Amino acid sequence: MANILVTGGAGYIGSHTAHQLIARGHNVQVADNLSRGHRHNVAPERLHVVDLADTPRLTALMREQQTDAVIHFAAYIAVGESTKVPELYFTNNVGGSLSLLNAMTEAGVRRLVFSSTAAVYGMPARVPITEDMPFEPLSPYGESKVMVEKILGWMDQFRGLRSIALRYFNACGAEPDSGLGEEHEPETHLIPLLFRAIRTGQPVTIFGDDYDTPDGTCIRDYIHVSDLADAHILAVDHLLKGGASDAFNAGTGSGFTVMEVLRAVEEVTGRKVPYSLGPRRDGDPATLVADSTKLQRTLKWTPRRSHIKAIVQDAWAFEQKRVAR
Ligand code: UFG
């Protein structure tokens, strides 16, 4: 049993991870300013409504809780938004992380699991992507994650802060039995938008069907949020056992086209998805698929629920609950 602080634990991946940590008997506290997360995702006695920029409060919280490790999710995640207001992304994602790192240093906490992203690779020269491929982000969002990964490298060297960066591919799915799932505002992710099209009858736009892929739509590596949560737990266990700093791709190694996901949604829901074909979205690579061999070998991670049908089933079950709220 360890004392774990989860920043951004009221958000999508953070809430699933916090839930699994609690199920494994850890003492979990959540720090979230609720700017994008949801109060209903966290039990009130665990929730500390605090901004990442508030270094003294974070320090006090970690001292009081005798925190052993931090899992740091709190960040903005919208690629498109980051190109419109880049300063917001650097302030929140980089500035916020620095504030947290200062608080950790003050409080003597030396273990951190960090939410990174496949966006650090930009348009990769080849797929599947391995961790040694260069950082070539195409958005302030991706750059903000690169910057924090680099800072973590220096903190390892000169502060003895051990960290694991998990570079997520396309997180999706839900744990409907726990009432947890994806609910971003505004929503930009494919699966929730396909459900919205079913619900409202307003067509979803497919961003481009002229890519060099079997059906012309983009290929992505969809990873179930429960499997992602598992990866965080293995990462934090590794650090708590004295493991070294590292970075891992968190994806399944299999890719699906946008149209394949749309068909899976139609199959699971038994409903037609109204859609229209639109132009490509800026910055979308044709194919993003992870080579996650390193994560599987080093941390003994195995994706269990990342089949497209299981993902859509769980996401759809959550969608019914969310709409009924
Ligand atoms: N898509 C559409 N129409 C939509 C929304 C999405 O066709 O209305 C397509 C996209 O073009 C893409 C696929 O569906 O091909 C998945 O799009 P998402 O927006 O759901 O996810 P992304 O692959 O763009 O982004 C994800 C994460 C980002 C992360 C990125 C890494 O959400 O945080 O992977 O490359 F940066």
mmCIF file of C-alpha atoms and ligand atoms in Angstrom:
data_model
loop_
_atom_site.group_PDB
_atom_site.id
_atom_site.type_symbol
_atom_site.label_atom_id
_atom_site.label_comp_id
_atom_site.label_asym_id
_atom_site.label_seq_id
_atom_site.Cartn_x
_atom_site.Cartn_y
_atom_site.Cartn_z
ATOM 1 C CA MET A 1 0.000 0.000 0.000
ATOM 2 C CA ALA A 2 1.375 3.383 -1.009
ATOM 3 C CA ASN A 3 0.251 6.997 -0.652
ATOM 4 C CA ILE A 4 -0.388 8.221 -4.169
ATOM 5 C CA LEU A 5 -1.347 11.688 -5.332
ATOM 6 C CA VAL A 6 -3.209 11.754 -8.650
ATOM 7 C CA THR A 7 -3.312 15.147 -10.353
ATOM 8 C CA GLY A 8 -6.150 15.463 -12.830
ATOM 9 C CA GLY A 9 -7.872 12.524 -11.152
ATOM 10 C CA ALA A 10 -11.295 14.000 -11.940
ATOM 11 C CA GLY A 11 -10.571 13.704 -15.663
ATOM 12 C CA TYR A 12 -10.984 10.813 -18.050
ATOM 13 C CA ILE A 13 -7.854 8.660 -17.741
ATOM 14 C CA GLY A 14 -7.051 9.987 -14.257
ATOM 15 C CA SER A 15 -10.388 8.917 -12.787
ATOM 16 C CA HIS A 16 -10.071 5.387 -14.178
ATOM 17 C CA THR A 17 -6.544 5.073 -12.819
ATOM 18 C CA ALA A 18 -7.515 6.434 -9.398
ATOM 19 C CA HIS A 19 -10.367 3.938 -9.275
ATOM 20 C CA GLN A 20 -8.053 1.011 -10.014
ATOM 21 C CA LEU A 21 -5.438 2.207 -7.516
ATOM 22 C CA ILE A 22 -8.113 2.360 -4.807
ATOM 23 C CA ALA A 23 -9.287 -1.138 -5.742
ATOM 24 C CA ARG A 24 -5.702 -2.333 -5.164
ATOM 25 C CA GLY A 25 -5.669 -0.856 -1.673
ATOM 26 C CA HIS A 26 -3.596 2.284 -2.208
ATOM 27 C CA ASN A 27 -4.281 5.499 -0.337
ATOM 28 C CA VAL A 28 -5.273 7.797 -3.198
ATOM 29 C CA GLN A 29 -5.712 11.561 -3.046
ATOM 30 C CA VAL A 30 -6.790 13.556 -6.069
ATOM 31 C CA ALA A 31 -5.667 17.105 -6.860
ATOM 32 C CA ASP A 32 -7.800 18.704 -9.558
ATOM 33 C CA ASN A 33 -8.925 22.273 -10.192
ATOM 34 C CA LEU A 34 -12.063 20.922 -11.933
ATOM 35 C CA SER A 35 -11.476 23.250 -14.886
ATOM 36 C CA ARG A 36 -11.947 20.296 -17.226
ATOM 37 C CA GLY A 37 -12.484 17.382 -14.883
ATOM 38 C CA HIS A 38 -15.734 16.413 -13.185
ATOM 39 C CA ARG A 39 -16.492 16.446 -9.479
ATOM 40 C CA HIS A 40 -18.689 13.366 -9.872
ATOM 41 C CA ASN A 41 -15.640 11.276 -10.862
ATOM 42 C CA VAL A 42 -14.058 11.461 -7.388
ATOM 43 C CA ALA A 43 -15.294 10.623 -3.890
ATOM 44 C CA PRO A 44 -15.506 13.926 -1.957
ATOM 45 C CA GLU A 45 -13.156 12.773 0.821
ATOM 46 C CA ARG A 46 -10.348 12.217 -1.692
ATOM 47 C CA LEU A 47 -10.816 15.353 -3.759
ATOM 48 C CA HIS A 48 -8.609 18.403 -3.212
ATOM 49 C CA VAL A 49 -9.725 21.256 -5.435
ATOM 50 C CA VAL A 50 -6.385 22.862 -6.051
ATOM 51 C CA ASP A 51 -4.691 24.420 -9.033
ATOM 52 C CA LEU A 52 -1.363 23.009 -10.183
ATOM 53 C CA ALA A 53 0.056 26.526 -10.088
ATOM 54 C CA ASP A 54 -0.445 26.594 -6.307
ATOM 55 C CA THR A 55 2.957 25.176 -5.311
ATOM 56 C CA PRO A 56 2.570 25.808 -1.553
ATOM 57 C CA ARG A 57 -0.757 23.974 -1.368
ATOM 58 C CA LEU A 58 0.592 21.047 -3.355
ATOM 59 C CA THR A 59 3.639 20.909 -1.077
ATOM 60 C CA ALA A 60 1.462 20.981 2.031
ATOM 61 C CA LEU A 61 -0.812 18.293 0.636
ATOM 62 C CA MET A 62 2.089 15.956 -0.149
ATOM 63 C CA ARG A 63 3.675 16.530 3.275
ATOM 64 C CA GLU A 64 0.398 15.921 5.054
ATOM 65 C CA GLN A 65 -0.321 12.750 3.070
ATOM 66 C CA GLN A 66 3.275 11.523 3.174
ATOM 67 C CA THR A 67 2.984 11.011 -0.548
ATOM 68 C CA ASP A 68 5.187 8.258 -1.974
ATOM 69 C CA ALA A 69 4.476 8.906 -5.665
ATOM 70 C CA VAL A 70 2.567 11.223 -7.967
ATOM 71 C CA ILE A 71 0.681 10.287 -11.110
ATOM 72 C CA HIS A 72 0.380 13.478 -13.095
ATOM 73 C CA PHE A 73 -2.529 13.677 -15.542
ATOM 74 C CA ALA A 74 -3.626 17.283 -15.067
ATOM 75 C CA ALA A 75 -3.196 18.987 -18.447
ATOM 76 C CA TYR A 76 -5.086 20.389 -21.396
ATOM 77 C CA ILE A 77 -5.361 17.879 -24.230
ATOM 78 C CA ALA A 78 -6.944 19.443 -27.299
ATOM 79 C CA VAL A 79 -4.515 19.628 -30.210
ATOM 80 C CA GLY A 80 -6.683 22.096 -32.161
ATOM 81 C CA GLU A 81 -7.174 24.422 -29.196
ATOM 82 C CA SER A 82 -3.425 24.422 -28.577
ATOM 83 C CA THR A 83 -2.821 25.884 -32.030
ATOM 84 C CA LYS A 84 -5.270 28.722 -31.287
ATOM 85 C CA VAL A 85 -4.092 29.583 -27.758
ATOM 86 C CA PRO A 86 -0.584 28.121 -27.472
ATOM 87 C CA GLU A 87 0.256 30.184 -24.378
ATOM 88 C CA LEU A 88 -2.542 28.436 -22.492
ATOM 89 C CA TYR A 89 -0.910 25.083 -23.195
ATOM 90 C CA PHE A 90 2.566 26.171 -22.192
ATOM 91 C CA THR A 91 1.276 27.853 -19.042
ATOM 92 C CA ASN A 92 -0.906 25.017 -17.905
ATOM 93 C CA ASN A 93 0.966 21.950 -19.146
ATOM 94 C CA VAL A 94 4.568 23.100 -18.735
ATOM 95 C CA GLY A 95 4.124 25.762 -16.030
ATOM 96 C CA GLY A 96 1.753 23.505 -14.098
ATOM 97 C CA SER A 97 4.182 20.584 -14.273
ATOM 98 C CA LEU A 98 7.047 22.802 -13.073
ATOM 99 C CA SER A 99 4.983 23.959 -10.135
ATOM 100 C CA LEU A 100 4.230 20.333 -9.284
ATOM 101 C CA LEU A 101 7.916 19.391 -9.607
ATOM 102 C CA ASN A 102 8.883 22.240 -7.282
ATOM 103 C CA ALA A 103 6.314 21.055 -4.764
ATOM 104 C CA MET A 104 7.592 17.482 -5.062
ATOM 105 C CA THR A 105 11.161 18.660 -4.475
ATOM 106 C CA GLU A 106 10.048 20.657 -1.419
ATOM 107 C CA ALA A 107 8.091 17.724 -0.028
ATOM 108 C CA GLY A 108 10.811 15.179 -0.869
ATOM 109 C CA VAL A 109 8.671 13.102 -3.272
ATOM 110 C CA ARG A 110 10.816 11.421 -5.906
ATOM 111 C CA ARG A 111 8.519 9.214 -8.004
ATOM 112 C CA LEU A 112 6.372 10.473 -10.868
ATOM 113 C CA VAL A 113 4.300 8.884 -13.629
ATOM 114 C CA PHE A 114 3.633 11.382 -16.400
ATOM 115 C CA SER A 115 0.910 11.491 -19.083
ATOM 116 C CA SER A 116 2.646 11.984 -22.396
ATOM 117 C CA THR A 117 1.293 11.456 -25.873
ATOM 118 C CA ALA A 118 1.896 10.013 -29.323
ATOM 119 C CA ALA A 119 1.709 13.646 -30.465
ATOM 120 C CA VAL A 120 5.380 13.973 -29.415
ATOM 121 C CA TYR A 121 6.270 12.106 -32.638
ATOM 122 C CA GLY A 122 4.330 14.345 -35.070
ATOM 123 C CA MET A 123 4.190 12.709 -38.506
ATOM 124 C CA PRO A 124 6.331 9.644 -37.839
ATOM 125 C CA ALA A 125 8.673 8.449 -40.596
ATOM 126 C CA ARG A 126 7.508 4.862 -40.057
ATOM 127 C CA VAL A 127 4.977 2.804 -38.140
ATOM 128 C CA PRO A 128 4.725 1.097 -35.755
ATOM 129 C CA ILE A 129 6.390 3.809 -33.723
ATOM 130 C CA THR A 130 9.169 2.920 -31.315
ATOM 131 C CA GLU A 131 10.243 5.090 -28.398
ATOM 132 C CA ASP A 132 13.622 5.909 -29.927
ATOM 133 C CA MET A 133 12.030 7.819 -32.805
ATOM 134 C CA PRO A 134 12.648 11.584 -32.673
ATOM 135 C CA PHE A 135 10.475 14.196 -30.999
ATOM 136 C CA GLU A 136 8.852 16.130 -33.849
ATOM 137 C CA PRO A 137 5.641 17.582 -32.432
ATOM 138 C CA LEU A 138 3.343 19.504 -34.753
ATOM 139 C CA SER A 139 1.325 21.370 -32.152
ATOM 140 C CA PRO A 140 1.879 23.369 -28.969
ATOM 141 C CA TYR A 141 0.093 20.517 -27.190
ATOM 142 C CA GLY A 142 2.645 17.957 -28.413
ATOM 143 C CA GLU A 143 5.490 20.388 -27.717
ATOM 144 C CA SER A 144 4.271 20.972 -24.158
ATOM 145 C CA LYS A 145 4.571 17.237 -23.501
ATOM 146 C CA VAL A 146 8.034 17.074 -25.105
ATOM 147 C CA MET A 147 9.161 19.937 -22.883
ATOM 148 C CA VAL A 148 7.995 18.193 -19.726
ATOM 149 C CA GLU A 149 9.600 14.897 -20.789
ATOM 150 C CA LYS A 150 12.885 16.764 -21.269
ATOM 151 C CA ILE A 151 12.574 18.505 -17.910
ATOM 152 C CA LEU A 152 12.003 15.092 -16.328
ATOM 153 C CA GLY A 153 15.268 13.886 -17.881
ATOM 154 C CA TRP A 154 17.170 16.669 -16.097
ATOM 155 C CA MET A 155 15.274 16.133 -12.865
ATOM 156 C CA ASP A 156 16.319 12.484 -12.969
ATOM 157 C CA GLN A 157 19.949 13.412 -13.458
ATOM 158 C CA PHE A 158 20.248 16.220 -10.939
ATOM 159 C CA ARG A 159 17.439 15.693 -8.453
ATOM 160 C CA GLY A 160 17.158 11.913 -8.342
ATOM 161 C CA LEU A 161 13.526 12.189 -9.419
ATOM 162 C CA ARG A 162 12.537 8.905 -11.052
ATOM 163 C CA SER A 163 9.782 9.135 -13.628
ATOM 164 C CA ILE A 164 7.950 7.130 -16.227
ATOM 165 C CA ALA A 165 6.410 8.931 -19.208
ATOM 166 C CA LEU A 166 3.581 7.016 -20.861
ATOM 167 C CA ARG A 167 2.962 8.170 -24.427
ATOM 168 C CA TYR A 168 -0.701 7.475 -25.005
ATOM 169 C CA PHE A 169 -2.122 6.646 -28.382
ATOM 170 C CA ASN A 170 -5.921 6.909 -28.745
ATOM 171 C CA ALA A 171 -7.444 6.454 -25.308
ATOM 172 C CA CYS A 172 -11.064 5.340 -25.498
ATOM 173 C CA GLY A 173 -13.657 3.089 -23.867
ATOM 174 C CA ALA A 174 -15.035 3.365 -20.342
ATOM 175 C CA GLU A 175 -15.775 1.511 -17.124
ATOM 176 C CA PRO A 176 -19.540 1.945 -17.134
ATOM 177 C CA ASP A 177 -20.054 -0.152 -13.981
ATOM 178 C CA SER A 178 -18.033 2.410 -12.042
ATOM 179 C CA GLY A 179 -19.861 5.288 -13.731
ATOM 180 C CA LEU A 180 -16.645 6.384 -15.412
ATOM 181 C CA GLY A 181 -16.145 7.279 -19.048
ATOM 182 C CA GLU A 182 -15.190 9.905 -21.559
ATOM 183 C CA GLU A 183 -16.915 13.280 -21.248
ATOM 184 C CA HIS A 184 -14.869 16.127 -22.633
ATOM 185 C CA GLU A 185 -16.283 19.569 -23.222
ATOM 186 C CA PRO A 186 -15.984 20.387 -26.052
ATOM 187 C CA GLU A 187 -15.722 16.821 -27.351
ATOM 188 C CA THR A 188 -13.232 16.292 -30.167
ATOM 189 C CA HIS A 189 -12.702 12.524 -29.998
ATOM 190 C CA LEU A 190 -14.017 10.170 -32.597
ATOM 191 C CA ILE A 191 -16.056 7.590 -30.641
ATOM 192 C CA PRO A 192 -18.077 10.056 -28.509
ATOM 193 C CA LEU A 193 -18.706 12.106 -31.658
ATOM 194 C CA LEU A 194 -20.032 9.022 -33.474
ATOM 195 C CA PHE A 195 -22.455 8.468 -30.565
ATOM 196 C CA ARG A 196 -23.486 12.107 -30.672
ATOM 197 C CA ALA A 197 -24.304 11.777 -34.372
ATOM 198 C CA ILE A 198 -26.556 8.819 -33.576
ATOM 199 C CA ARG A 199 -28.245 10.707 -30.746
ATOM 200 C CA THR A 200 -28.806 13.998 -32.547
ATOM 201 C CA GLY A 201 -29.114 12.832 -36.141
ATOM 202 C CA GLN A 202 -26.556 15.532 -37.062
ATOM 203 C CA PRO A 203 -23.891 13.949 -39.267
ATOM 204 C CA VAL A 204 -20.348 13.628 -37.961
ATOM 205 C CA THR A 205 -17.700 14.818 -40.413
ATOM 206 C CA ILE A 206 -15.095 12.272 -41.469
ATOM 207 C CA PHE A 207 -11.871 14.221 -41.839
ATOM 208 C CA GLY A 208 -10.563 13.040 -45.213
ATOM 209 C CA ASP A 209 -10.915 9.819 -47.183
ATOM 210 C CA ASP A 210 -7.921 10.255 -49.467
ATOM 211 C CA TYR A 211 -5.164 9.033 -47.153
ATOM 212 C CA ASP A 212 -2.868 6.225 -48.145
ATOM 213 C CA THR A 213 -4.777 3.598 -46.135
ATOM 214 C CA PRO A 214 -7.031 0.717 -47.259
ATOM 215 C CA ASP A 215 -10.256 2.782 -47.185
ATOM 216 C CA GLY A 216 -8.645 6.230 -47.381
ATOM 217 C CA THR A 217 -9.449 7.240 -43.766
ATOM 218 C CA CYS A 218 -6.853 7.654 -41.014
ATOM 219 C CA ILE A 219 -5.613 4.721 -38.986
ATOM 220 C CA ARG A 220 -5.266 5.061 -35.214
ATOM 221 C CA ASP A 221 -4.282 2.759 -32.356
ATOM 222 C CA TYR A 222 -7.267 2.659 -29.986
ATOM 223 C CA ILE A 223 -6.397 1.661 -26.434
ATOM 224 C CA HIS A 224 -9.022 0.913 -23.800
ATOM 225 C CA VAL A 225 -8.812 3.280 -20.841
ATOM 226 C CA SER A 226 -8.761 0.297 -18.428
ATOM 227 C CA ASP A 227 -5.619 -1.010 -20.122
ATOM 228 C CA LEU A 228 -4.105 2.468 -19.917
ATOM 229 C CA ALA A 229 -4.962 2.631 -16.216
ATOM 230 C CA ASP A 230 -3.199 -0.732 -15.790
ATOM 231 C CA ALA A 231 -0.078 0.673 -17.433
ATOM 232 C CA HIS A 232 -0.017 3.502 -14.871
ATOM 233 C CA ILE A 233 -0.300 1.085 -12.003
ATOM 234 C CA LEU A 234 2.560 -1.036 -13.336
ATOM 235 C CA ALA A 235 4.596 2.137 -13.869
ATOM 236 C CA VAL A 236 4.076 3.394 -10.352
ATOM 237 C CA ASP A 237 4.837 -0.068 -8.901
ATOM 238 C CA HIS A 238 8.060 -0.120 -10.926
ATOM 239 C CA LEU A 239 9.115 3.248 -9.487
ATOM 240 C CA LEU A 240 8.135 2.332 -5.942
ATOM 241 C CA LYS A 241 10.321 -0.768 -6.218
ATOM 242 C CA GLY A 242 13.266 1.445 -7.133
ATOM 243 C CA GLY A 243 12.971 1.131 -10.933
ATOM 244 C CA ALA A 244 14.730 3.529 -13.287
ATOM 245 C CA SER A 245 13.221 6.404 -15.266
ATOM 246 C CA ASP A 246 11.944 5.570 -18.718
ATOM 247 C CA ALA A 247 9.396 6.395 -21.439
ATOM 248 C CA PHE A 248 6.968 3.939 -23.011
ATOM 249 C CA ASN A 249 4.459 3.950 -25.819
ATOM 250 C CA ALA A 250 1.022 2.994 -24.572
ATOM 251 C CA GLY A 251 -0.873 1.549 -27.499
ATOM 252 C CA THR A 252 -1.897 -1.887 -28.712
ATOM 253 C CA GLY A 253 0.059 -2.234 -31.955
ATOM 254 C CA SER A 254 -3.133 -2.611 -33.999
ATOM 255 C CA GLY A 255 -4.699 0.131 -36.043
ATOM 256 C CA PHE A 256 -8.243 0.799 -37.217
ATOM 257 C CA THR A 257 -9.450 3.226 -39.840
ATOM 258 C CA VAL A 258 -12.070 5.849 -39.014
ATOM 259 C CA MET A 259 -14.578 3.932 -41.152
ATOM 260 C CA GLU A 260 -13.809 0.682 -39.323
ATOM 261 C CA VAL A 261 -14.533 2.400 -36.015
ATOM 262 C CA LEU A 262 -17.746 3.822 -37.452
ATOM 263 C CA ARG A 263 -18.816 0.343 -38.587
ATOM 264 C CA ALA A 264 -17.998 -1.100 -35.155
ATOM 265 C CA VAL A 265 -20.214 1.583 -33.596
ATOM 266 C CA GLU A 266 -23.038 0.662 -35.982
ATOM 267 C CA GLU A 267 -22.631 -3.017 -35.166
ATOM 268 C CA VAL A 268 -22.603 -2.555 -31.393
ATOM 269 C CA THR A 269 -25.398 0.005 -31.237
ATOM 270 C CA GLY A 270 -27.550 -1.452 -34.010
ATOM 271 C CA ARG A 271 -27.980 2.133 -35.279
ATOM 272 C CA LYS A 272 -26.797 3.904 -38.411
ATOM 273 C CA VAL A 273 -24.242 6.665 -37.868
ATOM 274 C CA PRO A 274 -25.097 9.691 -40.005
ATOM 275 C CA TYR A 275 -21.875 11.026 -41.482
ATOM 276 C CA SER A 276 -20.518 13.258 -44.207
ATOM 277 C CA LEU A 277 -17.102 13.322 -45.807
ATOM 278 C CA GLY A 278 -15.085 16.460 -45.213
ATOM 279 C CA PRO A 279 -11.574 17.684 -45.895
ATOM 280 C CA ARG A 280 -8.539 16.486 -43.977
ATOM 281 C CA ARG A 281 -7.975 17.992 -40.524
ATOM 282 C CA ASP A 282 -4.702 19.921 -40.242
ATOM 283 C CA GLY A 283 -1.889 17.961 -38.673
ATOM 284 C CA ASP A 284 -3.526 14.512 -38.882
ATOM 285 C CA PRO A 285 -0.970 11.831 -39.821
ATOM 286 C CA ALA A 286 -2.362 9.018 -42.025
ATOM 287 C CA THR A 287 -1.345 6.275 -39.607
ATOM 288 C CA LEU A 288 -0.383 6.280 -35.934
ATOM 289 C CA VAL A 289 0.268 2.865 -34.452
ATOM 290 C CA ALA A 290 2.403 2.115 -31.411
ATOM 291 C CA ASP A 291 5.058 -0.477 -31.033
ATOM 292 C CA SER A 292 4.437 -1.208 -27.360
ATOM 293 C CA THR A 293 6.891 -4.100 -27.060
ATOM 294 C CA LYS A 294 8.954 -2.110 -24.574
ATOM 295 C CA LEU A 295 6.010 -1.538 -22.237
ATOM 296 C CA GLN A 296 4.958 -5.174 -22.520
ATOM 297 C CA ARG A 297 8.455 -6.515 -21.836
ATOM 298 C CA THR A 298 9.682 -4.067 -19.225
ATOM 299 C CA LEU A 299 6.566 -3.570 -17.134
ATOM 300 C CA LYS A 300 4.875 -6.877 -18.096
ATOM 301 C CA TRP A 301 1.844 -5.014 -19.408
ATOM 302 C CA THR A 302 -0.755 -6.807 -21.506
ATOM 303 C CA PRO A 303 -3.715 -5.087 -23.120
ATOM 304 C CA ARG A 304 -6.835 -6.996 -22.057
ATOM 305 C CA ARG A 305 -9.819 -4.981 -23.163
ATOM 306 C CA SER A 306 -8.477 -3.117 -26.184
ATOM 307 C CA HIS A 307 -10.543 -4.888 -28.853
ATOM 308 C CA ILE A 308 -12.477 -2.391 -30.901
ATOM 309 C CA LYS A 309 -15.781 -4.107 -30.162
ATOM 310 C CA ALA A 310 -15.203 -4.216 -26.387
ATOM 311 C CA ILE A 311 -14.101 -0.578 -26.477
ATOM 312 C CA VAL A 312 -17.259 0.494 -28.278
ATOM 313 C CA GLN A 313 -19.492 -1.675 -26.065
ATOM 314 C CA ASP A 314 -18.088 -0.100 -22.895
ATOM 315 C CA ALA A 315 -18.176 3.404 -24.322
ATOM 316 C CA TRP A 316 -21.771 2.918 -25.487
ATOM 317 C CA ALA A 317 -22.866 1.550 -22.091
ATOM 318 C CA PHE A 318 -21.336 4.623 -20.456
ATOM 319 C CA GLU A 319 -23.012 6.889 -23.005
ATOM 320 C CA GLN A 320 -26.434 5.517 -21.993
ATOM 321 C CA LYS A 321 -25.675 6.264 -18.340
ATOM 322 C CA ARG A 322 -24.300 9.720 -19.100
ATOM 323 C CA VAL A 323 -27.308 10.772 -21.138
ATOM 324 C CA ALA A 324 -29.694 9.433 -18.475
ATOM 325 C CA ARG A 325 -28.007 11.478 -15.693
HETATM 326 N N1 UFG B 1 -11.984 12.137 -36.727
HETATM 327 C C1 UFG B 1 -12.926 12.398 -37.703
HETATM 328 N N2 UFG B 1 -13.972 13.193 -37.374
HETATM 329 C C2 UFG B 1 -14.124 13.741 -36.135
HETATM 330 C C3 UFG B 1 -13.161 13.473 -35.152
HETATM 331 C C4 UFG B 1 -12.093 12.652 -35.488
HETATM 332 O O1 UFG B 1 -12.836 11.918 -38.825
HETATM 333 O O2 UFG B 1 -15.116 14.479 -35.934
HETATM 334 C C5 UFG B 1 -10.836 11.273 -37.072
HETATM 335 C C6 UFG B 1 -9.508 11.997 -36.955
HETATM 336 O O3 UFG B 1 -9.199 12.659 -38.144
HETATM 337 C C7 UFG B 1 -8.572 10.850 -36.624
HETATM 338 C C8 UFG B 1 -9.440 9.876 -35.841
HETATM 339 O O4 UFG B 1 -10.781 10.233 -36.136
HETATM 340 O O5 UFG B 1 -8.179 10.224 -37.801
HETATM 341 C C9 UFG B 1 -9.234 9.987 -34.339
HETATM 342 O O6 UFG B 1 -9.362 11.354 -33.966
HETATM 343 P P1 UFG B 1 -9.383 11.851 -32.469
HETATM 344 O O7 UFG B 1 -9.578 13.328 -32.519
HETATM 345 O O8 UFG B 1 -10.331 11.025 -31.692
HETATM 346 O O9 UFG B 1 -7.937 11.493 -31.950
HETATM 347 P P2 UFG B 1 -6.502 11.928 -32.543
HETATM 348 O O10 UFG B 1 -5.911 10.719 -33.162
HETATM 349 O O11 UFG B 1 -6.580 13.130 -33.384
HETATM 350 O O12 UFG B 1 -5.779 12.407 -31.218
HETATM 351 C C10 UFG B 1 -5.334 11.523 -30.224
HETATM 352 C C11 UFG B 1 -5.449 12.202 -28.869
HETATM 353 C C12 UFG B 1 -4.556 13.415 -28.816
HETATM 354 C C13 UFG B 1 -3.156 13.017 -29.153
HETATM 355 C C14 UFG B 1 -3.118 12.288 -30.463
HETATM 356 C C15 UFG B 1 -1.761 11.724 -30.678
HETATM 357 O O13 UFG B 1 -6.775 12.589 -28.626
HETATM 358 O O14 UFG B 1 -4.571 13.961 -27.506
HETATM 359 O O15 UFG B 1 -4.025 11.189 -30.480
HETATM 360 O O16 UFG B 1 -1.468 11.763 -31.990
HETATM 361 F F1 UFG B 1 -2.389 14.120 -29.262
#
